[in-house]
PDB file of C-alpha atoms in Angstrom:
ATOM      1  CA  UNK A   1      -9.850 -30.829   0.619  1.00 95.00           C
ATOM      2  CA  UNK A   2     -10.503 -29.331  -3.140  1.00 97.00           C
ATOM      3  CA  UNK A   3      -8.330 -26.305  -3.421  1.00 98.00           C
ATOM      4  CA  UNK A   4     -10.323 -23.884  -5.171  1.00 98.00           C
ATOM      5  CA  UNK A   5      -8.392 -20.646  -7.423  1.00 98.00           C
ATOM      6  CA  UNK A   6     -10.731 -17.846  -8.970  1.00 98.00           C
ATOM      7  CA  UNK A   7      -9.658 -15.995 -11.929  1.00 98.00           C
ATOM      8  CA  UNK A   8     -11.772 -12.541 -11.810  1.00 97.00           C
ATOM      9  CA  UNK A   9     -12.386  -9.901 -14.882  1.00 96.00           C
ATOM     10  CA  UNK A  10     -11.072  -6.133 -14.580  1.00 96.00           C
ATOM     11  CA  UNK A  11     -13.453  -4.903 -14.704  1.00 95.00           C
ATOM     12  CA  UNK A  12     -15.111  -4.797 -11.912  1.00 92.00           C
ATOM     13  CA  UNK A  13     -12.256  -5.834  -9.282  1.00 93.00           C
ATOM     14  CA  UNK A  14     -12.561  -2.337  -7.806  1.00 94.00           C
ATOM     15  CA  UNK A  15     -16.363  -2.686  -7.054  1.00 94.00           C
ATOM     16  CA  UNK A  16     -16.927  -6.736  -6.122  1.00 94.00           C
ATOM     17  CA  UNK A  17     -14.910  -7.628  -3.402  1.00 96.00           C
ATOM     18  CA  UNK A  18     -16.196 -11.518  -4.287  1.00 96.00           C
ATOM     19  CA  UNK A  19     -18.663 -11.741  -1.366  1.00 96.00           C
ATOM     20  CA  UNK A  20     -20.867 -13.778  -3.620  1.00 95.00           C
ATOM     21  CA  UNK A  21     -18.166 -15.919  -5.285  1.00 96.00           C
ATOM     22  CA  UNK A  22     -16.962 -16.950  -1.725  1.00 96.00           C
ATOM     23  CA  UNK A  23     -19.499 -17.203   0.639  1.00 96.00           C
ATOM     24  CA  UNK A  24     -21.673 -20.380  -0.870  1.00 97.00           C
ATOM     25  CA  UNK A  25     -17.902 -22.186  -0.988  1.00 97.00           C
ATOM     26  CA  UNK A  26     -18.352 -22.299   2.954  1.00 94.00           C
ATOM     27  CA  UNK A  27     -21.974 -23.563   2.792  1.00 95.00           C
ATOM     28  CA  UNK A  28     -20.961 -26.578  -0.488  1.00 96.00           C
ATOM     29  CA  UNK A  29     -23.443 -24.163  -2.399  1.00 96.00           C
ATOM     30  CA  UNK A  30     -23.989 -23.194  -5.984  1.00 96.00           C
ATOM     31  CA  UNK A  31     -20.999 -24.019  -7.925  1.00 97.00           C
ATOM     32  CA  UNK A  32     -19.420 -25.396  -5.212  1.00 97.00           C
ATOM     33  CA  UNK A  33     -22.252 -27.922  -4.340  1.00 96.00           C
ATOM     34  CA  UNK A  34     -20.010 -31.206  -5.556  1.00 95.00           C
ATOM     35  CA  UNK A  35     -17.517 -30.558  -3.597  1.00 97.00           C
ATOM     36  CA  UNK A  36     -16.565 -32.486  -0.450  1.00 97.00           C
ATOM     37  CA  UNK A  37     -14.742 -29.858   1.397  1.00 97.00           C
ATOM     38  CA  UNK A  38     -13.995 -26.527  -0.692  1.00 98.00           C
ATOM     39  CA  UNK A  39     -11.209 -24.207   0.609  1.00 97.00           C
ATOM     40  CA  UNK A  40      -9.969 -21.033  -1.421  1.00 98.00           C
ATOM     41  CA  UNK A  41      -6.461 -20.930  -2.383  1.00 98.00           C
ATOM     42  CA  UNK A  42      -6.226 -18.004  -4.288  1.00 97.00           C
ATOM     43  CA  UNK A  43      -7.881 -15.342  -6.545  1.00 98.00           C
ATOM     44  CA  UNK A  44      -6.206 -13.550 -10.011  1.00 97.00           C
ATOM     45  CA  UNK A  45      -7.197 -11.100 -11.940  1.00 97.00           C
ATOM     46  CA  UNK A  46      -7.402 -11.158 -15.498  1.00 96.00           C
ATOM     47  CA  UNK A  47      -6.856  -8.773 -18.175  1.00 95.00           C
ATOM     48  CA  UNK A  48      -8.623  -7.983 -20.896  1.00 94.00           C
ATOM     49  CA  UNK A  49      -8.191  -9.442 -24.061  1.00 94.00           C
ATOM     50  CA  UNK A  50      -7.241 -12.464 -21.776  1.00 94.00           C
ATOM     51  CA  UNK A  51      -3.595 -12.782 -22.494  1.00 93.00           C
ATOM     52  CA  UNK A  52      -2.674 -13.199 -19.290  1.00 95.00           C
ATOM     53  CA  UNK A  53      -4.908 -15.604 -18.074  1.00 97.00           C
ATOM     54  CA  UNK A  54      -3.336 -18.911 -19.046  1.00 97.00           C
ATOM     55  CA  UNK A  55       0.428 -17.727 -16.978  1.00 97.00           C
ATOM     56  CA  UNK A  56      -2.225 -17.071 -14.175  1.00 98.00           C
ATOM     57  CA  UNK A  57      -3.852 -20.326 -14.289  1.00 98.00           C
ATOM     58  CA  UNK A  58      -0.277 -21.976 -14.088  1.00 98.00           C
ATOM     59  CA  UNK A  59       1.167 -20.473 -11.256  1.00 98.00           C
ATOM     60  CA  UNK A  60      -2.250 -21.583  -9.237  1.00 98.00           C
ATOM     61  CA  UNK A  61      -1.185 -24.926 -10.206  1.00 98.00           C
ATOM     62  CA  UNK A  62       2.272 -24.554  -9.310  1.00 98.00           C
ATOM     63  CA  UNK A  63       0.750 -23.622  -5.777  1.00 98.00           C
ATOM     64  CA  UNK A  64      -1.391 -26.412  -5.346  1.00 98.00           C
ATOM     65  CA  UNK A  65      -4.525 -25.040  -7.102  1.00 98.00           C
ATOM     66  CA  UNK A  66      -6.707 -28.344  -8.600  1.00 98.00           C
ATOM     67  CA  UNK A  67      -9.665 -26.356  -9.846  1.00 98.00           C
ATOM     68  CA  UNK A  68     -10.049 -22.625 -11.409  1.00 98.00           C
ATOM     69  CA  UNK A  69     -13.057 -21.155 -11.536  1.00 98.00           C
ATOM     70  CA  UNK A  70     -14.803 -18.065 -13.007  1.00 97.00           C
ATOM     71  CA  UNK A  71     -16.908 -15.541 -11.089  1.00 97.00           C
ATOM     72  CA  UNK A  72     -20.806 -16.007 -12.626  1.00 95.00           C
ATOM     73  CA  UNK A  73     -20.667 -12.636 -13.694  1.00 95.00           C
ATOM     74  CA  UNK A  74     -18.411 -13.268 -16.393  1.00 95.00           C
ATOM     75  CA  UNK A  75     -21.372 -15.288 -18.345  1.00 93.00           C
ATOM     76  CA  UNK A  76     -24.196 -13.945 -16.567  1.00 94.00           C
ATOM     77  CA  UNK A  77     -26.291 -10.695 -16.201  1.00 90.00           C
ATOM     78  CA  UNK A  78     -27.613  -9.189 -12.938  1.00 88.00           C
ATOM     79  CA  UNK A  79     -31.521  -8.149 -12.952  1.00 88.00           C
ATOM     80  CA  UNK A  80     -33.783  -7.042 -10.588  1.00 88.00           C
ATOM     81  CA  UNK A  81     -34.994 -10.433 -10.299  1.00 86.00           C
ATOM     82  CA  UNK A  82     -31.362 -12.023 -10.157  1.00 87.00           C
ATOM     83  CA  UNK A  83     -28.668 -13.166 -12.012  1.00 90.00           C
ATOM     84  CA  UNK A  84     -29.962 -14.638 -15.868  1.00 89.00           C
ATOM     85  CA  UNK A  85     -28.555 -16.547 -17.891  1.00 84.00           C
ATOM     86  CA  UNK A  86     -28.729 -14.218 -20.780  1.00 77.00           C
ATOM     87  CA  UNK A  87     -25.798 -11.531 -22.780  1.00 75.00           C
ATOM     88  CA  UNK A  88     -24.272  -8.950 -20.882  1.00 80.00           C
ATOM     89  CA  UNK A  89     -21.587 -11.101 -18.659  1.00 91.00           C
ATOM     90  CA  UNK A  90     -18.365  -9.529 -18.755  1.00 94.00           C
ATOM     91  CA  UNK A  91     -15.787 -11.549 -20.385  1.00 94.00           C
ATOM     92  CA  UNK A  92     -17.523 -12.388 -24.355  1.00 91.00           C
ATOM     93  CA  UNK A  93     -14.583 -15.061 -24.770  1.00 94.00           C
ATOM     94  CA  UNK A  94     -14.861 -17.141 -21.453  1.00 95.00           C
ATOM     95  CA  UNK A  95     -15.404 -20.291 -23.270  1.00 95.00           C
ATOM     96  CA  UNK A  96     -11.847 -19.999 -25.035  1.00 96.00           C
ATOM     97  CA  UNK A  97     -10.072 -19.033 -22.101  1.00 97.00           C
ATOM     98  CA  UNK A  98     -11.881 -21.784 -19.803  1.00 97.00           C
ATOM     99  CA  UNK A  99     -10.663 -24.144 -22.737  1.00 97.00           C
ATOM    100  CA  UNK A 100      -7.306 -22.670 -22.862  1.00 97.00           C
ATOM    101  CA  UNK A 101      -6.450 -22.913 -19.169  1.00 98.00           C
ATOM    102  CA  UNK A 102      -7.473 -26.542 -18.961  1.00 98.00           C
ATOM    103  CA  UNK A 103      -4.910 -27.389 -21.755  1.00 97.00           C
ATOM    104  CA  UNK A 104      -2.146 -25.790 -20.030  1.00 97.00           C
ATOM    105  CA  UNK A 105      -2.710 -26.394 -16.596  1.00 98.00           C
ATOM    106  CA  UNK A 106      -4.898 -29.917 -16.746  1.00 98.00           C
ATOM    107  CA  UNK A 107      -7.094 -28.515 -14.127  1.00 98.00           C
ATOM    108  CA  UNK A 108     -10.709 -28.609 -14.027  1.00 98.00           C
ATOM    109  CA  UNK A 109     -11.886 -25.191 -14.749  1.00 98.00           C
ATOM    110  CA  UNK A 110     -15.272 -23.946 -13.503  1.00 98.00           C
ATOM    111  CA  UNK A 111     -17.518 -21.768 -15.308  1.00 96.00           C
ATOM    112  CA  UNK A 112     -19.564 -20.290 -12.234  1.00 96.00           C
ATOM    113  CA  UNK A 113     -18.642 -19.204  -8.277  1.00 97.00           C
ATOM    114  CA  UNK A 114     -21.945 -18.237  -6.395  1.00 95.00           C
ATOM    115  CA  UNK A 115     -25.560 -16.488  -7.304  1.00 92.00           C
ATOM    116  CA  UNK A 116     -26.187 -18.808 -10.101  1.00 94.00           C
ATOM    117  CA  UNK A 117     -28.624 -17.914 -12.402  1.00 93.00           C
ATOM    118  CA  UNK A 118     -31.861 -19.995 -11.827  1.00 89.00           C
ATOM    119  CA  UNK A 119     -31.606 -23.551 -13.549  1.00 87.00           C
ATOM    120  CA  UNK A 120     -27.970 -23.231 -14.472  1.00 87.00           C
ATOM    121  CA  UNK A 121     -25.963 -25.835 -15.288  1.00 88.00           C
ATOM    122  CA  UNK A 122     -22.773 -25.463 -14.249  1.00 91.00           C
ATOM    123  CA  UNK A 123     -20.062 -25.921 -16.951  1.00 89.00           C
ATOM    124  CA  UNK A 124     -16.895 -27.445 -16.003  1.00 94.00           C
ATOM    125  CA  UNK A 125     -14.024 -28.293 -19.070  1.00 94.00           C
ATOM    126  CA  UNK A 126     -11.946 -31.200 -18.138  1.00 90.00           C
TER     127      UNK A 126
END
């Protein structure tokens, strides 16, 4: 079993229940397609400008989480035709935050969860 943690963005914490991020995990789809048995173990909310993200990831690691995912909405935009790989996601600092989390924890850090844009290649910092 792969123990997954999700760090979401405060910008949509009151409008998104993470269904699109969690549901694909059960079917080993989208950003979870390469896992044998992914299990959600925890969710945290990052506060802008991201100063708390390393601390949150450290807590996740101490609790046994093995992989940290950042939701697709942080780097892509929802359009009439679905999600698109174009500017407009919630976080303009995602690459830096992913690198900082990996450097602090040593854990693989993944950009993406569910509803990936067509043709998107999942980025993993490890």
